[in-house]
mmCIF file of C-alpha atoms and ligand atoms in Angstrom:
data_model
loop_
_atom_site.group_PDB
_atom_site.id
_atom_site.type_symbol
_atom_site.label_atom_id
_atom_site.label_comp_id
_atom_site.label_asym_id
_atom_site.label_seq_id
_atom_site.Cartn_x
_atom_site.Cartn_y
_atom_site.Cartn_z
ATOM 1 C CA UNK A 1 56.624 139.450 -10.661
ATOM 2 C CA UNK A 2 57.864 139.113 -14.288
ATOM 3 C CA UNK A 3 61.151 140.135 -15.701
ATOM 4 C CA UNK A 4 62.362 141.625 -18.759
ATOM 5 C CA UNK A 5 65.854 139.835 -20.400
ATOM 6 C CA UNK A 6 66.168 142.329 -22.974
ATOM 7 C CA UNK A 7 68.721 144.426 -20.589
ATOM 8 C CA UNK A 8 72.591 144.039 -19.663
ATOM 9 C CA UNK A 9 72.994 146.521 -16.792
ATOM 10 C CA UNK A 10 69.932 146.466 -15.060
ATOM 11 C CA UNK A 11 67.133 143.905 -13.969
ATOM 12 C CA UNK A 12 63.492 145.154 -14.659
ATOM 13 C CA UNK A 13 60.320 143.697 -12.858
ATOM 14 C CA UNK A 14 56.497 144.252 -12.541
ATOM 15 C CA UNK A 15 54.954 143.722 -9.103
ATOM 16 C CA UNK A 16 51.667 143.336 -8.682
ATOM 17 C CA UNK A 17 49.731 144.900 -6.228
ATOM 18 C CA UNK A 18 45.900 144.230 -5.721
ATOM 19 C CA UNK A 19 45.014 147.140 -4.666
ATOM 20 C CA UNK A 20 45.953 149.392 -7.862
ATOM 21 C CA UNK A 21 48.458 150.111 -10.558
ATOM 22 C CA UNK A 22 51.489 147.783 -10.457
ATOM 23 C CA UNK A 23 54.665 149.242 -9.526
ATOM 24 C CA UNK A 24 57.737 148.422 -12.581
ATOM 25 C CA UNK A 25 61.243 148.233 -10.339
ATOM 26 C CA UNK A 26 64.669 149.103 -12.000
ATOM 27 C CA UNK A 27 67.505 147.104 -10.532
ATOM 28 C CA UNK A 28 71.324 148.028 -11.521
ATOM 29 C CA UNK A 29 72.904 145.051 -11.986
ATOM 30 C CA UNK A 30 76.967 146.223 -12.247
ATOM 31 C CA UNK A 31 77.758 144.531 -8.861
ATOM 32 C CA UNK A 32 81.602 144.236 -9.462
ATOM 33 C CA UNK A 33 81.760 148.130 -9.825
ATOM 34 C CA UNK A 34 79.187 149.093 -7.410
ATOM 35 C CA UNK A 35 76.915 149.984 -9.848
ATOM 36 C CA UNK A 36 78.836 152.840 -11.642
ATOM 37 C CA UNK A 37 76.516 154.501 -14.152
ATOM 38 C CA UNK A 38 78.064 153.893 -17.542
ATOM 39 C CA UNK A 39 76.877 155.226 -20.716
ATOM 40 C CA UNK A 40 75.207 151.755 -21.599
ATOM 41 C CA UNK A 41 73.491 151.639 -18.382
ATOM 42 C CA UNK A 42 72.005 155.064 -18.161
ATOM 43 C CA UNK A 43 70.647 154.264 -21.955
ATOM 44 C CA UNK A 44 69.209 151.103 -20.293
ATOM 45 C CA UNK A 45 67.968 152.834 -17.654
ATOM 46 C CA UNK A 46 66.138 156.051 -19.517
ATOM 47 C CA UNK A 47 64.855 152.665 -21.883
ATOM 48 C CA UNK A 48 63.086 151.013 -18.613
ATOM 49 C CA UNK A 49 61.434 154.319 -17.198
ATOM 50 C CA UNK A 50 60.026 155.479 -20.593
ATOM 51 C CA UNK A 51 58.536 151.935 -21.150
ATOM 52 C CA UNK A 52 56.724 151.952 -18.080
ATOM 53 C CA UNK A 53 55.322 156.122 -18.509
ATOM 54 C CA UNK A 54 53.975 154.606 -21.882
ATOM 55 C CA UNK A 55 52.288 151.417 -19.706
ATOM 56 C CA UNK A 56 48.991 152.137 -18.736
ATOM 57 C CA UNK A 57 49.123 148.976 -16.121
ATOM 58 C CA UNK A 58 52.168 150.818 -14.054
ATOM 59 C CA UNK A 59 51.205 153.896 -11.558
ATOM 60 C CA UNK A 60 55.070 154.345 -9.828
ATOM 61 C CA UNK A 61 58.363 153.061 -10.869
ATOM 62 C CA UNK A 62 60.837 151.806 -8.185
ATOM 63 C CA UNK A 63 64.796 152.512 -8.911
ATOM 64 C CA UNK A 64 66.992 150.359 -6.493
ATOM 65 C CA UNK A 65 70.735 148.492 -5.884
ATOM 66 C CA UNK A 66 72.468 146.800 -4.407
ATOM 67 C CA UNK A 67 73.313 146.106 -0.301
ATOM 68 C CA UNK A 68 76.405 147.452 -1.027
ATOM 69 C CA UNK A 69 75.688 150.230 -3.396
ATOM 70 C CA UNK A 70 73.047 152.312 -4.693
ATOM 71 C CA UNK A 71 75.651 154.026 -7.140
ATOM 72 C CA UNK A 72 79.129 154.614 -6.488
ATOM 73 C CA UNK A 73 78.609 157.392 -9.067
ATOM 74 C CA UNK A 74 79.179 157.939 -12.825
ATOM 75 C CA UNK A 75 81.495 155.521 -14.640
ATOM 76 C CA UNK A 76 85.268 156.918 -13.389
ATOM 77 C CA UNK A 77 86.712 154.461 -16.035
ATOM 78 C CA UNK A 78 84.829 155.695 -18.871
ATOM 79 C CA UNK A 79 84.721 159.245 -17.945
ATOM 80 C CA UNK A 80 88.494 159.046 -17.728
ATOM 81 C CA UNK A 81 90.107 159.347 -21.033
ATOM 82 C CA UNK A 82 87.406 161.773 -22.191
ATOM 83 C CA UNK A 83 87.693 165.870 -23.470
ATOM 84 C CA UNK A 84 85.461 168.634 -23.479
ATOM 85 C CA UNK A 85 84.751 168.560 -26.990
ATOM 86 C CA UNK A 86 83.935 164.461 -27.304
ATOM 87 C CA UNK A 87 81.380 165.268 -24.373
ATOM 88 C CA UNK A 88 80.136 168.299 -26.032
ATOM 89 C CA UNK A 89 79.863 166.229 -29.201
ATOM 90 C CA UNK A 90 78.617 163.209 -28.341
ATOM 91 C CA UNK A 91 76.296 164.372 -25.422
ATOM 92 C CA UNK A 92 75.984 161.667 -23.501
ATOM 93 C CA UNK A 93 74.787 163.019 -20.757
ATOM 94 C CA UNK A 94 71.277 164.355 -22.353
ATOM 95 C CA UNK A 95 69.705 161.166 -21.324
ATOM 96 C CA UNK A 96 70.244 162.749 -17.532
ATOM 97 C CA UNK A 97 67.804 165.449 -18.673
ATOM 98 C CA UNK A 98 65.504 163.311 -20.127
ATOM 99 C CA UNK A 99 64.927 161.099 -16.670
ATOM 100 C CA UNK A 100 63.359 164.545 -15.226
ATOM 101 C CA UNK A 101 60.752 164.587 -17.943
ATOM 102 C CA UNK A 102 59.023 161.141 -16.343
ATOM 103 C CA UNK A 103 55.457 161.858 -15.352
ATOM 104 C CA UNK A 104 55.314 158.926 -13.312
ATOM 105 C CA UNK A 105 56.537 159.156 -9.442
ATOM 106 C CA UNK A 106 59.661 157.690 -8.997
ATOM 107 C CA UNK A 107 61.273 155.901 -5.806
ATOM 108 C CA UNK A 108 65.235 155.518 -4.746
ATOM 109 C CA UNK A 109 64.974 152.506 -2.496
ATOM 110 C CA UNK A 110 68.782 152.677 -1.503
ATOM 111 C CA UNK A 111 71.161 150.882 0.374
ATOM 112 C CA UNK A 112 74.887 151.224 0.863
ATOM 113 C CA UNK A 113 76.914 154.015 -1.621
ATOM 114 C CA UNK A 114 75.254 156.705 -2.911
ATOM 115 C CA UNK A 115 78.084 159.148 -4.357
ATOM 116 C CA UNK A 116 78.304 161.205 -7.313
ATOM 117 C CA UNK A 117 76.223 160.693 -10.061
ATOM 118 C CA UNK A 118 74.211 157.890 -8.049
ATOM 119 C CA UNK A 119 73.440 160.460 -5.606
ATOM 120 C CA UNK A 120 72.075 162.861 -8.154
ATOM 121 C CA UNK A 121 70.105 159.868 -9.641
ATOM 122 C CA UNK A 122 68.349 159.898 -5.945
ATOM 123 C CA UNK A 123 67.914 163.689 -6.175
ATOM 124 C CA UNK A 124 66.616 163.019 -9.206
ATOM 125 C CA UNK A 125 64.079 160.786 -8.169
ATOM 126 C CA UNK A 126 60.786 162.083 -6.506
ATOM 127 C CA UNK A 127 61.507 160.381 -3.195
ATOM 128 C CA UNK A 128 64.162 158.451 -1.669
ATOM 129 C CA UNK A 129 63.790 155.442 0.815
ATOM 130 C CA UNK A 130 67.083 154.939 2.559
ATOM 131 C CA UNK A 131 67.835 152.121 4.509
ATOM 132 C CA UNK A 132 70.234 153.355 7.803
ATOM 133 C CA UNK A 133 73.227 151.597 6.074
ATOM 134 C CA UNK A 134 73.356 154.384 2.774
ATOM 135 C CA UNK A 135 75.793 156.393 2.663
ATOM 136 C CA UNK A 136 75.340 159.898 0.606
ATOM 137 C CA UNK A 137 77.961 161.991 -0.399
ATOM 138 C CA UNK A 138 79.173 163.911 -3.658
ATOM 139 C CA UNK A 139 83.148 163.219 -3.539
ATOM 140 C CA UNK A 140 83.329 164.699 -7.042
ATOM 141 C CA UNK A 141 86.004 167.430 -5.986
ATOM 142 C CA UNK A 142 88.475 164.177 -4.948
ATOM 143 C CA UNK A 143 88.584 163.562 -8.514
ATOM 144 C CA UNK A 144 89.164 167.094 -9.944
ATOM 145 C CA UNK A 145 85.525 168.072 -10.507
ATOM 146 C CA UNK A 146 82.210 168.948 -9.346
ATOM 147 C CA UNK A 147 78.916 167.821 -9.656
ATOM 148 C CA UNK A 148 77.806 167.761 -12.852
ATOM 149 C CA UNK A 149 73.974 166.295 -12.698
ATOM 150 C CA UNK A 150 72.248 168.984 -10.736
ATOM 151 C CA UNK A 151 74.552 168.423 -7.005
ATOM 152 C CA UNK A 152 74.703 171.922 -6.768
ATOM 153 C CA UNK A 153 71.262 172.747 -7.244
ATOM 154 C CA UNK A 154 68.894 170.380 -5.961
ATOM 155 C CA UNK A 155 71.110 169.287 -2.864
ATOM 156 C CA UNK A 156 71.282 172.883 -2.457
ATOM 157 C CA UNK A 157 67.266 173.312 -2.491
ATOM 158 C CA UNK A 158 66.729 170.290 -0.604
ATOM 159 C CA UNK A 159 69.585 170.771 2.852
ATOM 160 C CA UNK A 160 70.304 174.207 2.172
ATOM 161 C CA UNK A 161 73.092 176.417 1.109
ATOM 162 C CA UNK A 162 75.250 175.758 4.316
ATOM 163 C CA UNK A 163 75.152 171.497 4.162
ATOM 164 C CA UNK A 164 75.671 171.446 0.494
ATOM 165 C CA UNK A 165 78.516 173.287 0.751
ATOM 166 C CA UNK A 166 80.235 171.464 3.287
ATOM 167 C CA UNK A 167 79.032 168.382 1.490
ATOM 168 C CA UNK A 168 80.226 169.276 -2.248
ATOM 169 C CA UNK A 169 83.243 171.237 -0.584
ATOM 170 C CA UNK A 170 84.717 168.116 1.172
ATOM 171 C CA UNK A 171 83.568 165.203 -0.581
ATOM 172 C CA UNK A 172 82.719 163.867 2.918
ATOM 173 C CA UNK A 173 79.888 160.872 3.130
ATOM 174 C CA UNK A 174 76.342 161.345 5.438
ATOM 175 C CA UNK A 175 74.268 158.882 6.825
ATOM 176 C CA UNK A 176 71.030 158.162 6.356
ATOM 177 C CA UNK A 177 69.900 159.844 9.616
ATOM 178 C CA UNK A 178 71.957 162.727 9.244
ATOM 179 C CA UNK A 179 70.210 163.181 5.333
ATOM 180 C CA UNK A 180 67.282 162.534 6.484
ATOM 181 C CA UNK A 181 66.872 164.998 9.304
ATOM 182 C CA UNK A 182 68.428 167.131 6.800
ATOM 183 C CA UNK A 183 65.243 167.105 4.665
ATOM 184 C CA UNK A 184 66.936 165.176 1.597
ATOM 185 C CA UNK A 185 65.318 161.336 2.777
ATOM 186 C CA UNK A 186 61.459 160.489 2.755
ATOM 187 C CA UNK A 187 62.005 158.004 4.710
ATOM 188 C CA UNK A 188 64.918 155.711 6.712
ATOM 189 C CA UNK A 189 64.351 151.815 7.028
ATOM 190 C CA UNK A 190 66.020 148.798 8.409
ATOM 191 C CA UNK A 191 68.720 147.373 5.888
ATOM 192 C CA UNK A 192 66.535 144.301 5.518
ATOM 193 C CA UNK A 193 64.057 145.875 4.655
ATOM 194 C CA UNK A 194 63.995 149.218 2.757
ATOM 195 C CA UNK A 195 62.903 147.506 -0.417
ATOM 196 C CA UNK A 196 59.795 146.385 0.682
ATOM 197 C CA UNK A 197 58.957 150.035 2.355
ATOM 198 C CA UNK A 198 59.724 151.412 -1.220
ATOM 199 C CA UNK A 199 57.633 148.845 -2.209
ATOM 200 C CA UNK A 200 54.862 149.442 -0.293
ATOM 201 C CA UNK A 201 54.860 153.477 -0.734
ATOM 202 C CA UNK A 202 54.985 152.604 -4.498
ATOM 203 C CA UNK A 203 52.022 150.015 -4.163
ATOM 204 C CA UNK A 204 50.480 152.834 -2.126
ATOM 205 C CA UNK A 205 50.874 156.201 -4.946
ATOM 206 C CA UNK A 206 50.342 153.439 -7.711
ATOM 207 C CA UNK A 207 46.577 152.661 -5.583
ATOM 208 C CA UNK A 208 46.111 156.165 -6.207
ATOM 209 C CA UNK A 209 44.271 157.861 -9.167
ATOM 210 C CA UNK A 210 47.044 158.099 -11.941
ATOM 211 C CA UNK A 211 46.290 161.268 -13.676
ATOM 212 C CA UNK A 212 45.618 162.972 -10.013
ATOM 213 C CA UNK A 213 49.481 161.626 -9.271
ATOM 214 C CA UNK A 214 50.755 162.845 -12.284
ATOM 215 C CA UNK A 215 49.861 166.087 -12.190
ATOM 216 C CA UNK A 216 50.708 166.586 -8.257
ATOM 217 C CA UNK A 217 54.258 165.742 -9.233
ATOM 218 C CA UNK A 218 54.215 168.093 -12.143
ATOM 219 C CA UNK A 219 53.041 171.012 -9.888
ATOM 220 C CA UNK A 220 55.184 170.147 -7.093
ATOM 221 C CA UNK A 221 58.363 170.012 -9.036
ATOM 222 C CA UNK A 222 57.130 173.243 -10.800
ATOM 223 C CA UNK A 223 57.955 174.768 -7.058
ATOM 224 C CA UNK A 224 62.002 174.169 -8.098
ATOM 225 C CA UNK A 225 61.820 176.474 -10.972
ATOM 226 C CA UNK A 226 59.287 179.617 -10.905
ATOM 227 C CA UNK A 227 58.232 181.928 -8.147
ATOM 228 C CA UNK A 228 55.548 181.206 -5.806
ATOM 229 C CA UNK A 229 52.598 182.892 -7.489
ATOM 230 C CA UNK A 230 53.619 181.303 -11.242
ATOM 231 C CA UNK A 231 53.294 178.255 -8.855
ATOM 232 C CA UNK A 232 50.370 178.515 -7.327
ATOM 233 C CA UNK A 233 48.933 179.871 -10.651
ATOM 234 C CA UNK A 234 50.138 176.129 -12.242
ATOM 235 C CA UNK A 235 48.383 174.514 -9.458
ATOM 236 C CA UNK A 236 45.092 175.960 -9.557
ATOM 237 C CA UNK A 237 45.142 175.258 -13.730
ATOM 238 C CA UNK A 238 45.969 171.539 -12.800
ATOM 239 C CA UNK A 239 43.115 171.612 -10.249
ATOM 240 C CA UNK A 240 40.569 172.665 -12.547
ATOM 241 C CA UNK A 241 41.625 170.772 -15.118
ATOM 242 C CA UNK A 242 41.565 167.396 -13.317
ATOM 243 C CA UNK A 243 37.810 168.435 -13.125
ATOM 244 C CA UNK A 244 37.480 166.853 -17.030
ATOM 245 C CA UNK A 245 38.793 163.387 -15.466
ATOM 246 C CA UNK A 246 36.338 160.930 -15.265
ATOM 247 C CA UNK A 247 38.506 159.969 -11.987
ATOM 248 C CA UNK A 248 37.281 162.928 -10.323
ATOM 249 C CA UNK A 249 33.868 162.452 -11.132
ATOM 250 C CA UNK A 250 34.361 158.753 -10.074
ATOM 251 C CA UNK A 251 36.397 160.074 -6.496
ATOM 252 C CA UNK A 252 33.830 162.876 -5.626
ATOM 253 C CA UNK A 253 30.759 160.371 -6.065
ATOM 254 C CA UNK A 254 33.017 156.947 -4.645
ATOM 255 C CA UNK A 255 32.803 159.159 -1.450
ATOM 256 C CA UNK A 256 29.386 160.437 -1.138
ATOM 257 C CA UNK A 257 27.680 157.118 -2.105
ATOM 258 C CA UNK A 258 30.086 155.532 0.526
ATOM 259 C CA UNK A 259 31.730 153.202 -1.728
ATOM 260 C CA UNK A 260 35.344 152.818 -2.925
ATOM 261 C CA UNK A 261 36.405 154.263 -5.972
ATOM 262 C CA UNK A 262 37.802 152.393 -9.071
ATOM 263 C CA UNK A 263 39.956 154.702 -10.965
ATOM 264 C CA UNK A 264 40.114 154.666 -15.016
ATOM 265 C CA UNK A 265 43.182 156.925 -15.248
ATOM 266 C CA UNK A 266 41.089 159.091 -17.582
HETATM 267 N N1 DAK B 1 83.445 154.298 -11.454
HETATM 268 C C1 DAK B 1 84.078 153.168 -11.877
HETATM 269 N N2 DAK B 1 84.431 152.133 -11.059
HETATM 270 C C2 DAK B 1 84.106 152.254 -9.751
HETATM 271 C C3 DAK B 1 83.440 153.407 -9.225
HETATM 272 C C4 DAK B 1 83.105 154.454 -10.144
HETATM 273 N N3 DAK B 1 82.435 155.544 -9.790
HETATM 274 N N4 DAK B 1 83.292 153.215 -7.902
HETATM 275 C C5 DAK B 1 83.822 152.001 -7.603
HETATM 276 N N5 DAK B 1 84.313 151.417 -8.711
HETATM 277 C C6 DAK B 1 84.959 150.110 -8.834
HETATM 278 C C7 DAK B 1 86.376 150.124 -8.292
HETATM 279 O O1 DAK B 1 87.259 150.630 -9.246
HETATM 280 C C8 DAK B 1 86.575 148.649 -7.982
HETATM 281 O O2 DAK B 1 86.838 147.997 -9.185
HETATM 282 P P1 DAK B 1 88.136 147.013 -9.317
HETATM 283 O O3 DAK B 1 89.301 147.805 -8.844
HETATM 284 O O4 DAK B 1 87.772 145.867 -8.386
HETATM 285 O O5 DAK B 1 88.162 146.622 -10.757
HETATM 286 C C9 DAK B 1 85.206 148.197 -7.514
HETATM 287 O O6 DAK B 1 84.275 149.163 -8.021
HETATM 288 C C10 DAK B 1 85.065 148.164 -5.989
HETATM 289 O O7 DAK B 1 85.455 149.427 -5.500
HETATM 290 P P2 DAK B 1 86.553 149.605 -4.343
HETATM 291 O O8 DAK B 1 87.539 148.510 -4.369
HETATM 292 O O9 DAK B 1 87.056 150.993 -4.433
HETATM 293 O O10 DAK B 1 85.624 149.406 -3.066
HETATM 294 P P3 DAK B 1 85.792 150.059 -1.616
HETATM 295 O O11 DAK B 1 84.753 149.394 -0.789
HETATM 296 O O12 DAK B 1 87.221 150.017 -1.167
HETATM 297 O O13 DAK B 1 85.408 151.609 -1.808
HETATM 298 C C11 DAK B 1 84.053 153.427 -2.618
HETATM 299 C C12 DAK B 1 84.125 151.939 -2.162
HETATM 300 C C13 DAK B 1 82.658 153.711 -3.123
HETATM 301 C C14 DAK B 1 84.354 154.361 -1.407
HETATM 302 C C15 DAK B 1 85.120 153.685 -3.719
HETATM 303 O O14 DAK B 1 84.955 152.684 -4.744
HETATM 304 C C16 DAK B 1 85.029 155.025 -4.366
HETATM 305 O O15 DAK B 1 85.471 156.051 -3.823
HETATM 306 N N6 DAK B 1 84.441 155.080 -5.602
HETATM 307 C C17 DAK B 1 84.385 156.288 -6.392
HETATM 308 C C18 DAK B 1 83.306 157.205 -5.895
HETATM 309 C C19 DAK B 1 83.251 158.506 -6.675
HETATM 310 O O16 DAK B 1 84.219 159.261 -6.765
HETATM 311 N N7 DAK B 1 82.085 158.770 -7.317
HETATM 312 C C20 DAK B 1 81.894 159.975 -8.078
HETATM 313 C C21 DAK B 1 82.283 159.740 -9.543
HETATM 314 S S1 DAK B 1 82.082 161.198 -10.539
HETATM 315 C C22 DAK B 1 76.932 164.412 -15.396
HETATM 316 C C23 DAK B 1 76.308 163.314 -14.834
HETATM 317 C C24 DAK B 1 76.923 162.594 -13.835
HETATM 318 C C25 DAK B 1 78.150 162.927 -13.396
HETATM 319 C C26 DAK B 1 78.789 164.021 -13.921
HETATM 320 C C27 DAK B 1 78.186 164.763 -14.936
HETATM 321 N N8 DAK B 1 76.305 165.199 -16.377
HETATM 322 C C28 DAK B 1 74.874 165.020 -16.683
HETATM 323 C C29 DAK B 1 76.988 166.233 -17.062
HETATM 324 C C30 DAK B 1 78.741 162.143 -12.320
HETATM 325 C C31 DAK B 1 79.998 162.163 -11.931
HETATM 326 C C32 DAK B 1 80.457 161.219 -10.895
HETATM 327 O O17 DAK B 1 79.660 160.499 -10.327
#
């Protein structure tokens, strides 16, 4: 495991894993304001996960906490003092936008808060592993506004209309449990160890052929936004054209001669 100095708000490590692709982990580091998402940290972060898309060496990025917090949400101090027109202006929040064009799968190992802007990160990501002590919730409306990173719609798509309201309505916090059998959670872990289940589901995807993973997260997240026959039109175009991958040529033949395969990511 290396890390990378070159960052103020977050910590960012490789881990190895012998049986593929590495897996490149994104810490927040803001302990003393349980990791609020400030404009310098989301820059760090959108930094981190573009490095490691570029990196051939990483197949699945990990974004984790704190015990204590995930994310206690966007920045209330910064956010504070701010109008329509500065946001408008200086669009801070595009780098939000640009986290969902990542073709790498991404993992919220979390732990503790997970409110506001922290829990849209999660949403954000392509799966979430939740140890039982998170705690989920979108208390934007105690502050005077809503959701502003997608709350409304992917909570919405992911527990249905009925739990999102009551969630976005009343601020309220969930548990783990209650998110997960809710349909919003891949998967719930002890507290002491929810990192290393991220860590081995990452180790797991990133063991998997990378162009093959890419392209099943494209197509699945292409199930958000068009109808089910644009859909399933996308996937059969990504099927066929995984069939100019050497991987696949490499899969099909690992299996008939019996052997395992060793993926090129081309
Ligand atoms: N921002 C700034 N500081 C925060 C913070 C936050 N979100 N959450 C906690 N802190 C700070 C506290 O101010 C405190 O700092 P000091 O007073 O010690 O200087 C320190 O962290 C510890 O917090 P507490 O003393 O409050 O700790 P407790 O254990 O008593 O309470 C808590 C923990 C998580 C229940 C509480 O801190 C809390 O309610 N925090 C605020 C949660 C919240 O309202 N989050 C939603 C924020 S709004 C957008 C993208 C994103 C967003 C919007 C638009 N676009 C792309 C357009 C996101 C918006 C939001 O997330």
């Amino acid at each position: 495991m290396a890390s990378n100095p070159a960052y103020k708000n977050i910590i960012v490590t490789k881990i190895d894993n012998p049986g593929g692709l590495k897996v490149g982990q994104i810490q927040f580091n803001r302990p003393d304001v349980l990791n609020a998402l400030n404009i310098e940290l989301m820059g760090e972060l959108l930094g981190a996960l573009e490095q490691f898309d570029k990196e051939t060496e990483i197949g699945c990025i990990i974004i984790t906490g704190s015990a204590k917090a995930f994310a206690a949400g966007a920045d209330i101090k910064e956010m504070a003092t701010q109008g329509a027109i500065d946001m408008h202006i200086r669009d801070q929040f595009a780098v939000w936008d640009k986290i969902r064009k990542i073709k790498k799968p991404i993992i919220a190992a979390t732990s503790g808060y997970v409110l506001g802007g922290g829990c849209e990160l999660s949403m954000t990501c392509d799966m979430i592993v939740a140890a039982e002590s998170t705690r989920f919730g979108q208390p934007e409306i105690k502050i005077g506004i809503i959701p502003g990173a997608g709350g409304t719609q992917r909570l919405t798509r992911a527990i249905g209309k009925a739990r999102a309201m009551e969630m976005i309505l009343t601020g309220r916090m969930y548990s783990a449990r209650e998110m997960f059998e809710a349909g919003l959670v891949t998967r719930i872990a002890d507290d002491e160890i929810y990192l290393e289940e991220a860590q081995a589901l990452a180790k797991e995807i990133a063991a998997m052929p990378p162009i093959a993973v890419q392209m099943a997260k494209d197509a699945i997240l292409k199930a958000f936004d068009t109808t089910v026959e644009g859909g399933l039109e996308y996937e059969r175009k990504a099927f066929y054209l995984l069939f100019a991958s050497e991987d696949m040529k490499e899969g099909m033949n690992a299996f008939i001669e019996k052997r395992k395969p060793e993926w090129k990511g081309k």
